[in-house]
Amino acid sequence: MLQLYGTALRSRLLLGTARYPSPAVLTEAVRAARAEVVTVALRRESGGERAGQGFWSIIRELGVRVLPNTAGCHSVKEAVATAHMAREVFGTSWIKLEVIGEDDTLQPDVFGLTEAARILCAQGFEVFPYTTEDLVVAERLLAAGCRVLMPWGAPIGSGRGLNNPFGLTALRAHFPDVPLIIDAGIGVPSHAARALELGFDAVLINTAVAQARAPAQMAAAFAQAVEAGRAARLAGPMEPRDLAAPSTPVIGTAFRG
């Protein structure tokens, strides 16, 4: 079971809810993914309108937990204010904290991120920070009160997979007891399987499912990949070798002189 701020989850696949062709397709995808947590950006203009009510009816029907996020925020002040509005609208202290520092890559502003995390943790939020694989930043976020980290695999929506396996492997090794969720950049199920093989606890997927030709089918493929990656990690993968090693024993075989 995956433990996030005291909540036990069976699924290690979190699903975003943006960019789906229709609410019906979103519903099918969440069910196919067997996801227990979905992320949602706060829309100030739709909190009390029919669009917001329609989304809530989907969430109630699916029985999933909402992880609101501060997507689109570029400053500490904006992110903190959005988090407070999200807590009021969605009735949860969980918040996926995003403070964007660069528009082309949507790379986190790690300085603003750590400051916003410190403020929100002190105010009772349970923060899921969208961060990089930087070890020093991870230390600062944990010191600020975060108990989960969400490092990027690659830029949001890029589908490039795990751009820095060395850095991500180092992050996992340095923080063996901290839940680590790969967030952003996952494009195909093999990327998700690789993340779990490296020891990450879960992945968050949005664009790769929402923009697939068949979102529900892709969501099911990601669910299978996450399970396979986790099972492989627990089974203990072999270490890579530089030279070949025969799989068939040579001792006792016939030898012709």
Short mmCIF file of N, CA, C and O in Angstrom, two decimals, residues 6 16 26 38-39 42 51 60 69 99 103 141 187 194 217 230 238:
data_model
loop_
_atom_site.label_atom_id
_atom_site.label_comp_id
_atom_site.label_asym_id
_atom_site.label_seq_id
_atom_site.Cartn_x
_atom_site.Cartn_y
_atom_site.Cartn_z
N GLY A 6 -0.61 9.74 5.61
CA GLY A 6 -1.48 8.91 6.43
C GLY A 6 -2.63 8.26 5.69
O GLY A 6 -3.40 7.50 6.30
N GLY A 16 -4.37 13.09 -13.87
CA GLY A 16 -4.83 14.45 -14.04
C GLY A 16 -6.17 14.48 -14.77
O GLY A 16 -6.53 13.53 -15.46
N LEU A 26 -13.28 11.32 -19.67
CA LEU A 26 -12.56 11.41 -18.40
C LEU A 26 -13.00 10.31 -17.45
O LEU A 26 -12.17 9.64 -16.82
N VAL A 38 -7.17 11.96 -8.15
CA VAL A 38 -7.11 12.77 -9.37
C VAL A 38 -6.73 14.19 -9.01
O VAL A 38 -7.09 14.68 -7.94
N THR A 39 -5.97 14.83 -9.88
CA THR A 39 -5.60 16.22 -9.65
C THR A 39 -6.55 17.13 -10.41
O THR A 39 -7.08 16.76 -11.47
N LEU A 42 -7.69 24.64 -9.71
CA LEU A 42 -8.77 25.51 -9.25
C LEU A 42 -9.14 26.48 -10.35
O LEU A 42 -8.30 27.18 -10.90
N ALA A 51 -20.40 24.22 -14.67
CA ALA A 51 -19.20 23.45 -15.01
C ALA A 51 -18.59 22.83 -13.77
O ALA A 51 -18.20 21.66 -13.75
N ARG A 60 -17.88 12.55 -7.40
CA ARG A 60 -18.70 11.78 -6.44
C ARG A 60 -19.02 10.40 -6.99
O ARG A 60 -19.01 9.40 -6.27
N ASN A 69 -4.43 21.53 -7.34
CA ASN A 69 -3.08 22.05 -7.60
C ASN A 69 -3.11 23.55 -7.84
O ASN A 69 -4.17 24.14 -8.04
N VAL A 99 4.92 26.30 -8.39
CA VAL A 99 5.35 27.69 -8.57
C VAL A 99 6.25 27.68 -9.79
O VAL A 99 7.39 27.21 -9.72
N ASP A 103 8.74 29.85 -18.49
CA ASP A 103 7.54 29.58 -19.27
C ASP A 103 7.73 28.52 -20.34
O ASP A 103 6.80 27.77 -20.64
N LEU A 141 12.76 21.29 0.99
CA LEU A 141 11.31 21.02 1.01
C LEU A 141 10.93 20.14 2.19
O LEU A 141 9.91 20.36 2.84
N GLY A 187 5.33 9.93 -21.09
CA GLY A 187 4.63 9.91 -22.37
C GLY A 187 3.99 8.59 -22.74
O GLY A 187 2.96 8.57 -23.41
N ARG A 194 9.39 2.22 -15.99
CA ARG A 194 10.78 2.51 -15.65
C ARG A 194 10.88 3.29 -14.35
O ARG A 194 11.76 3.03 -13.52
N GLN A 217 -8.19 3.24 -23.06
CA GLN A 217 -7.27 2.15 -23.36
C GLN A 217 -5.86 2.51 -22.89
O GLN A 217 -5.13 1.67 -22.33
N ARG A 230 6.43 -1.90 -10.46
CA ARG A 230 6.51 -2.11 -9.02
C ARG A 230 6.88 -3.56 -8.70
O ARG A 230 7.73 -3.83 -7.85
N MET A 238 18.24 -7.73 -12.05
CA MET A 238 19.67 -8.02 -12.18
C MET A 238 20.43 -6.72 -12.45
O MET A 238 19.90 -5.76 -12.98
#
